[in-house]
Tab-separated table of C-alpha atoms in Angstrom:
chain	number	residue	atom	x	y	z
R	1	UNK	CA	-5.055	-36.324	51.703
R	2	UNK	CA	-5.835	-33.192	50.536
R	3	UNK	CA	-5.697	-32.302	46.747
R	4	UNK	CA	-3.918	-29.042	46.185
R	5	UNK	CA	-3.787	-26.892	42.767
R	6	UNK	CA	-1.437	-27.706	40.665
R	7	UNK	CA	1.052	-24.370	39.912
R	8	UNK	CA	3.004	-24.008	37.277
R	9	UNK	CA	6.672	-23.466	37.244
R	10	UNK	CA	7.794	-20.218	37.391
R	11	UNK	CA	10.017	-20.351	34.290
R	12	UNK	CA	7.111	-21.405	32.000
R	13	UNK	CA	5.023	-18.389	33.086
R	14	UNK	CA	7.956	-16.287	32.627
R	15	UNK	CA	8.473	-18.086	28.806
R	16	UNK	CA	4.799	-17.308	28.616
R	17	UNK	CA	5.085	-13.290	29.368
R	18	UNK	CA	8.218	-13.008	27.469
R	19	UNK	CA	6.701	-14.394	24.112
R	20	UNK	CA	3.396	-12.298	24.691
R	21	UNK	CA	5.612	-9.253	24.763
R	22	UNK	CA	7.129	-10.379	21.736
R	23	UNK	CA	4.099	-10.580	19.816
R	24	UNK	CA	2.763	-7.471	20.871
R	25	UNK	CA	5.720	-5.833	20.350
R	26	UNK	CA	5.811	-7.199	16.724
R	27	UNK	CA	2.314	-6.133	16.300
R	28	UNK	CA	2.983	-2.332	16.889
R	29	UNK	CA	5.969	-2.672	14.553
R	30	UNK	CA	3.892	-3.990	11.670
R	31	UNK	CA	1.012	-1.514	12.538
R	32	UNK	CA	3.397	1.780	12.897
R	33	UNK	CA	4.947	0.364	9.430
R	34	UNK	CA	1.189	0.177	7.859
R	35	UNK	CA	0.846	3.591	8.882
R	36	UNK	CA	4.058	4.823	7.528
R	37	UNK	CA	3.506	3.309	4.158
R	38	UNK	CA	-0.335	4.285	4.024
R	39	UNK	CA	1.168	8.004	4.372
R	40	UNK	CA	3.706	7.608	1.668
R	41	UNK	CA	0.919	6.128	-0.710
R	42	UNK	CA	-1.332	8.553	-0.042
R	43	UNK	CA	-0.110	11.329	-2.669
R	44	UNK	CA	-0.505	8.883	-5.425
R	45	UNK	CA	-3.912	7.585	-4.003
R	46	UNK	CA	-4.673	11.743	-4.360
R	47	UNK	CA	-3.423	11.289	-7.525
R	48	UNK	CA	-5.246	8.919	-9.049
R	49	UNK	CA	-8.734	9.887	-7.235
R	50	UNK	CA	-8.268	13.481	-9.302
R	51	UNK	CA	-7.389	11.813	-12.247
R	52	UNK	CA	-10.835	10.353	-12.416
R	53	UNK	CA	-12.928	13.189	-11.529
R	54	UNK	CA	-14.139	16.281	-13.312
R	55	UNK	CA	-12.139	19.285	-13.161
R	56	UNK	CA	-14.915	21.444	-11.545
R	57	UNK	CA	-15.199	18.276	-8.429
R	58	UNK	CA	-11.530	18.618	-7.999
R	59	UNK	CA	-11.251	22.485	-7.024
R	60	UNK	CA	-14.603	21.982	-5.300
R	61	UNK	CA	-15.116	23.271	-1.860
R	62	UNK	CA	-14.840	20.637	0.920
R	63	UNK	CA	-12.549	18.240	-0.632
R	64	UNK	CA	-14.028	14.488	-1.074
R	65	UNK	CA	-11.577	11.345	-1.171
R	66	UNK	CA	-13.765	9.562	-3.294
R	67	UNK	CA	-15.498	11.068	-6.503
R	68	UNK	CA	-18.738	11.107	-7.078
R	69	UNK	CA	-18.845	9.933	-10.280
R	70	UNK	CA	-15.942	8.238	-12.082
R	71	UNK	CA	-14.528	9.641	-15.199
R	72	UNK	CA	-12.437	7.014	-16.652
R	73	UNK	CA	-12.769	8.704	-20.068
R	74	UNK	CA	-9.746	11.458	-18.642
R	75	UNK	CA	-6.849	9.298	-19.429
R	76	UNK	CA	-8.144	8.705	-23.089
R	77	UNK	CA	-8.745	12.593	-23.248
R	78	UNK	CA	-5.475	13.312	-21.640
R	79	UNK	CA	-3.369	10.962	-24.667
R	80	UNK	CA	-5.233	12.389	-27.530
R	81	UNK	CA	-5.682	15.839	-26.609
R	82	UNK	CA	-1.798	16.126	-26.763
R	83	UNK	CA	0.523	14.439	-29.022
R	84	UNK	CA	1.594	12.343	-25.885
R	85	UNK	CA	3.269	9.493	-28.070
R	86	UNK	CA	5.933	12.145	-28.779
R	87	UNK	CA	6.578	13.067	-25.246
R	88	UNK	CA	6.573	9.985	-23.845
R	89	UNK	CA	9.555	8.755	-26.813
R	90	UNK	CA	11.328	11.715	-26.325
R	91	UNK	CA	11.363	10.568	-22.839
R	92	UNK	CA	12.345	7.255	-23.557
R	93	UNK	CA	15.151	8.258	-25.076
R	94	UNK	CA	16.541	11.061	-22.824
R	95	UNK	CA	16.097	8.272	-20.036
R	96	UNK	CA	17.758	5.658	-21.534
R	97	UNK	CA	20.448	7.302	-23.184
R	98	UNK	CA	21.343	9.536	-20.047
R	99	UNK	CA	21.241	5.865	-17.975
R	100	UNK	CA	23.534	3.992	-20.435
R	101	UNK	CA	25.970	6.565	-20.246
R	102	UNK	CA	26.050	6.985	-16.246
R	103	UNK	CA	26.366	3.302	-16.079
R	104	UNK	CA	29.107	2.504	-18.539
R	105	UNK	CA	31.096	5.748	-16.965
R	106	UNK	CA	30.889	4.555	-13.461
R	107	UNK	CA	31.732	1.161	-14.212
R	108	UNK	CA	35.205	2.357	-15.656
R	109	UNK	CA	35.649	5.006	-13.086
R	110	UNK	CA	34.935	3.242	-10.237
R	111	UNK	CA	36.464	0.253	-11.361
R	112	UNK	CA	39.692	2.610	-11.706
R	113	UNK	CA	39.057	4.424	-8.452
R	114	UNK	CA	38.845	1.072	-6.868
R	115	UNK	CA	41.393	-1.519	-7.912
R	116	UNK	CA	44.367	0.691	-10.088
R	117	UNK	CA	46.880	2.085	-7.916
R	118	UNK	CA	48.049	5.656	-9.765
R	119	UNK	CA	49.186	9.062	-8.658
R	120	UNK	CA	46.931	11.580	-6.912
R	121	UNK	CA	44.558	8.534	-6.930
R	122	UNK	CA	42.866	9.832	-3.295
R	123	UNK	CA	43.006	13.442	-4.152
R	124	UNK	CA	41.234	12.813	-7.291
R	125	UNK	CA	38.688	10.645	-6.028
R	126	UNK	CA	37.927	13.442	-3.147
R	127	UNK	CA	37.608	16.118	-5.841
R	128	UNK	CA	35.558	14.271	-8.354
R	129	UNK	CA	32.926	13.754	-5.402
R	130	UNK	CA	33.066	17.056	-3.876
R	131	UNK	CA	31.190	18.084	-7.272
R	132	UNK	CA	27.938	16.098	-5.488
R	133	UNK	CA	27.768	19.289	-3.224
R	134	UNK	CA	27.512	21.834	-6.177
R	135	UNK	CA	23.954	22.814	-6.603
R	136	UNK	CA	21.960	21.643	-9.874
R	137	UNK	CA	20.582	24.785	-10.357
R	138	UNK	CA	24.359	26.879	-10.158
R	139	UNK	CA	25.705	24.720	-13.642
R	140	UNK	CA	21.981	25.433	-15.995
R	141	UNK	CA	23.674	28.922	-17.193
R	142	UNK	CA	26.916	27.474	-17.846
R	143	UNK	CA	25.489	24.417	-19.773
R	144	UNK	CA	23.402	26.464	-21.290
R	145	UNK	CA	26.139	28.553	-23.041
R	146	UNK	CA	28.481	25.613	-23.625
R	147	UNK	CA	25.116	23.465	-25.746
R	148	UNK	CA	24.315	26.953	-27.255
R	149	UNK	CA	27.825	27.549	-28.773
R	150	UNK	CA	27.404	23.626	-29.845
R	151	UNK	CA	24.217	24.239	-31.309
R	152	UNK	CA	23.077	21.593	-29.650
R	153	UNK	CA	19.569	23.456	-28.361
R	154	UNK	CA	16.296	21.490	-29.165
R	155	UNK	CA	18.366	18.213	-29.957
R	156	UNK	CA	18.768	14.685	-28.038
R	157	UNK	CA	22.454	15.028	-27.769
R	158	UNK	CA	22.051	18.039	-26.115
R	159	UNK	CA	19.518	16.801	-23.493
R	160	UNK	CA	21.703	13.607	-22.671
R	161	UNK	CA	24.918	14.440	-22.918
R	162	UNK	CA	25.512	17.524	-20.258
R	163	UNK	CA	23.625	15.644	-17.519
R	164	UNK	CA	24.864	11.901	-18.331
R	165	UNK	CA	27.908	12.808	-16.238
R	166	UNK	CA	27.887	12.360	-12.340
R	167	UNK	CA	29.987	11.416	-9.662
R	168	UNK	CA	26.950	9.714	-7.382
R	169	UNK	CA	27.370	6.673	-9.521
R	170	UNK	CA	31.032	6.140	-9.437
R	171	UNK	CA	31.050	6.747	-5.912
R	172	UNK	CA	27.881	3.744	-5.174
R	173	UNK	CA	29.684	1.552	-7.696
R	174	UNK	CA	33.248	1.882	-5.825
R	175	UNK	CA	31.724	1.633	-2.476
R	176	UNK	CA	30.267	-2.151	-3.869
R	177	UNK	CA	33.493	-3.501	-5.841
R	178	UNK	CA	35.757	-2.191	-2.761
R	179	UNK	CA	33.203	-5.461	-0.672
R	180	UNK	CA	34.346	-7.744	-3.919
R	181	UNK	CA	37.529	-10.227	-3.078
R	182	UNK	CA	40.626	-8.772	-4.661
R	183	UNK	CA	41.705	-12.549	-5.151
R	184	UNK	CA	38.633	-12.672	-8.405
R	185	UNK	CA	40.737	-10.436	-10.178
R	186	UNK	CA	44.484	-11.919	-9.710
R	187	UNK	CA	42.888	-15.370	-10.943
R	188	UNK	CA	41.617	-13.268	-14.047
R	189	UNK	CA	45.203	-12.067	-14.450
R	190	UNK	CA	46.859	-15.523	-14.377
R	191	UNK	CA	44.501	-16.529	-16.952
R	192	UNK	CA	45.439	-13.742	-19.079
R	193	UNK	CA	42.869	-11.608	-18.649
R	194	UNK	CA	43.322	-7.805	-19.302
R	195	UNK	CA	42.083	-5.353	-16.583
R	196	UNK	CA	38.724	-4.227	-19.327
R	197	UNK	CA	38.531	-8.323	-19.508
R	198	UNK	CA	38.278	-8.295	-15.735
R	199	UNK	CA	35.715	-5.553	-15.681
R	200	UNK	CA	33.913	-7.056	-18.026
R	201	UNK	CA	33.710	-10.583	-17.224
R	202	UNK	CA	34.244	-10.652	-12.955
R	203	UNK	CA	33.138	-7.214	-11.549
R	204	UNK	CA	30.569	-6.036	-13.614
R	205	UNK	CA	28.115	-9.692	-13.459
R	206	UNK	CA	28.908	-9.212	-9.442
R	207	UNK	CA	27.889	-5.544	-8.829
R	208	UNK	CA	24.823	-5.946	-11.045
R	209	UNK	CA	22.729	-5.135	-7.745
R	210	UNK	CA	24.526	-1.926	-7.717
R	211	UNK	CA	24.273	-1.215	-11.403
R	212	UNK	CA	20.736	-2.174	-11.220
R	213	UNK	CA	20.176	0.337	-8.260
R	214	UNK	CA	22.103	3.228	-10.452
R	215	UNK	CA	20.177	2.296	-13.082
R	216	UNK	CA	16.466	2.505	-11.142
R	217	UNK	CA	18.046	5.932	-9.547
R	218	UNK	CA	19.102	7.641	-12.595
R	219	UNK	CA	16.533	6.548	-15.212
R	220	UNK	CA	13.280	8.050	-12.762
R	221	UNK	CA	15.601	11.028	-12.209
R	222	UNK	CA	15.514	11.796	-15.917
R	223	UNK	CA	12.087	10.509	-16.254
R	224	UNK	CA	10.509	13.057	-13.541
R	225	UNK	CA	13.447	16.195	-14.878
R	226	UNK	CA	11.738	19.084	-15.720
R	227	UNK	CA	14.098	22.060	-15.400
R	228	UNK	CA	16.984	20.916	-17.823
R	229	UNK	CA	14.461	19.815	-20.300
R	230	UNK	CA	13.000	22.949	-20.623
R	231	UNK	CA	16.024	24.896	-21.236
R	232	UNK	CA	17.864	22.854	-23.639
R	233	UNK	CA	14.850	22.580	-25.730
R	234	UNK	CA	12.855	24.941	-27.812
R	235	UNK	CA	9.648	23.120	-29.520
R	236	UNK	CA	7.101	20.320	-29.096
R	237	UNK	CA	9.011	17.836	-30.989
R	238	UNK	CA	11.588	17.486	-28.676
R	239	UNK	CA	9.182	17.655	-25.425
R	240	UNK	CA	9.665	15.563	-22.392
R	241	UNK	CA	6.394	14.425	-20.477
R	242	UNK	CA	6.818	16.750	-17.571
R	243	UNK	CA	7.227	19.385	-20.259
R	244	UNK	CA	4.103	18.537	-21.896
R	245	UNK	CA	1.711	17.984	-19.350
R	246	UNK	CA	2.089	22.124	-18.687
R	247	UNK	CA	-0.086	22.322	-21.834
R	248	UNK	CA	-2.861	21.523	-19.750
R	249	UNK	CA	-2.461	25.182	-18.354
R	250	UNK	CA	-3.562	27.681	-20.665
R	251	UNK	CA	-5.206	31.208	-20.186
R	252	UNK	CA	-8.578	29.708	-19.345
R	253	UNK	CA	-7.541	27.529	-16.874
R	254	UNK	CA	-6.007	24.932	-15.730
R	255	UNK	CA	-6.996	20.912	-16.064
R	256	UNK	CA	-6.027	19.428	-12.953
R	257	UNK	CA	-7.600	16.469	-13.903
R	258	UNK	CA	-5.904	15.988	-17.200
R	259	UNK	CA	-2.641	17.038	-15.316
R	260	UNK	CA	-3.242	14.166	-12.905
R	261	UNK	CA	-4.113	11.355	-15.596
R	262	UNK	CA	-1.108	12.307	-17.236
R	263	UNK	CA	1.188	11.746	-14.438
R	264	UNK	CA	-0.457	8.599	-13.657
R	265	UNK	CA	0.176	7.096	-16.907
R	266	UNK	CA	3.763	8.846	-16.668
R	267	UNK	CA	3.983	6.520	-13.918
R	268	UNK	CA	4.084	3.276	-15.459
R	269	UNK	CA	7.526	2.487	-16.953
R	270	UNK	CA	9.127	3.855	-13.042
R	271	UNK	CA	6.783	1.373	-11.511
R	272	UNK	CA	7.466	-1.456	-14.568
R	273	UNK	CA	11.142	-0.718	-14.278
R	274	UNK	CA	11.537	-0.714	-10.397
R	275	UNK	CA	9.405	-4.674	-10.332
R	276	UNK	CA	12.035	-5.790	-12.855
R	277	UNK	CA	14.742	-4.938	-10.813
R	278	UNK	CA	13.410	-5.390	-7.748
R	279	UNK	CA	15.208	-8.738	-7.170
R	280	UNK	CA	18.094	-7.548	-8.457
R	281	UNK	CA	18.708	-5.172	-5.874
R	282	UNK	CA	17.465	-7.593	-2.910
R	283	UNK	CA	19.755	-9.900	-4.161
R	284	UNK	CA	22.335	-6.950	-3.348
R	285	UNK	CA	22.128	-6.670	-0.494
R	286	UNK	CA	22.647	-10.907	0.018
R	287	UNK	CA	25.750	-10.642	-2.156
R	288	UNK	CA	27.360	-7.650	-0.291
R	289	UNK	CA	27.064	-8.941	3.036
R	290	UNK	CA	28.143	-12.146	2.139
R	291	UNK	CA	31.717	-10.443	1.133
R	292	UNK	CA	31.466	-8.173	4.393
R	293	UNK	CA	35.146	-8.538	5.770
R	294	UNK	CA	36.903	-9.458	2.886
């Protein structure tokens, strides 16, 4: 008798080949992914490499990645050489305030735009959104006028209020309570609930992923604004951050490295505010899957 090799079947080499693919195909996923997100992070890694460098090492001539020597000192020169405290309230409070109002005026216009039946309901839903396609930069003059008649120039009221007011949120918060079961709401009603009860009590706790997204999108748009800011104020005491890091620039020159220390620390409550509500918003997109169909 003669021994022979033993072969294996050819299903299990084809198993074999098929799960090899697999991992190499998963591989080059996760490594084009690590390069994607290693070019997105790269601006702030610029970022914070200038912010702890001198100013002469950062215009210097070739460019290094790393500093030489680390300056650590420029965010402690970049708070006290400005009265940053007041910029960053004053942004605290056009951010927040501008956020509070978006949300609570979505929630009752979408909440309208999505459960009342009325007339012109559809035509007034199309118009309200076609004001998304209207240029920032065409309503400044006309804003402009309306806060200066007000005399509402260099005051909080007139930072929030003109820019607190846009369809983008009513349209994302529709969009989600559309995916909620219309049968949550006629239970409200048999219980006696009004329709601000229901809004209250049923839709708002289950679009909080939405609200929470609204919330992250409009509070770092406010944050980061520069050009409305500008205009609708007229002294240091009403400054924004990206309004008062242009101090940095005078006639003898510019600190880039101040500059860049200051919009690292302006980076902190964006970054603090988008971990908070980071499971918020995953838990989003759970919820509004789950009431796909409906």
């Amino acid at each position: 008798m003669t021994n022979s090799p033993i072969s294996r079947p050819p299903h299990s080499v084809s198993a074999n080949r098929h799960r090899l693919l697999r991992r190499i195909a998963a591989f080059a996923s996760y490594a084009g992914l690590s390069l994607v997100a290693l070019l997105f992070l790269f601006p702030f890694f610029w970022m914070v490499s200038n912010a702890v460098r001198s100013n002469e090492e950062v215009l210097a001539v070739p460019v290094r990645i790393f500093p030489e020597a680390y300056q650590w000192g420029n965010f402690v020169e970049a708070l006290v050489s400005l009265p940053f405290g007041i910029f960053l309230l004053n942004s605290v409070i056009v951010a927040c305030g501008v956020t509070a109002i978006v949300i609570v005026v979505s929630c009752l216009s979408a909440y309208a735009f999505a459960r009342l039946k009325f007339p012109c309901r559809e035509g007034m839903l199309l118009t309200y959104l076609s004001t998304l396609m209207i240029p920032q930069v065409m309503l400044v003059i006309p804003l402009f006028l309306v806060v200066s008649k007000l005399g509402w120039i260099n005051t909080y009221h007139g930072m929030i209020l003109p820019v607190a007011f846009s369809s983008f949120g009513t349209f994302l918060l529709r969009q989600f309570i559309l995916g909620i079961p219309k049968d949550l709401d006629e239970a409200a009603m048999m219980d006696g609930a009004s329709r601000l009860r229901i809004l209250v009590a049923v839709i708002v706790p289950l679009a909080m992923p939405a609200i929470g997204l609204l919330a992250l999108f409009t509070f770092i748009a406010q944050w980061k604004s520069f050009l409305w800011p500008l205009i609708a104020t007229s002294g240091l005491d009403k400054a924004t951050l990206p309004l008062g890091l242009t101090l940095f620039q005078t006639r003898q020159g510019t600190a880039w490295n101040y500059i860049m220390a200051g919009a690292t620390i302006s980076m902190v409550p964006g970054v603090i505010l988008a971990i908070v509500l980071q499971r918020v918003i995953y838990k989003g997109i759970s919820v509004s899957s789950g009431f796909g169909g409906r």
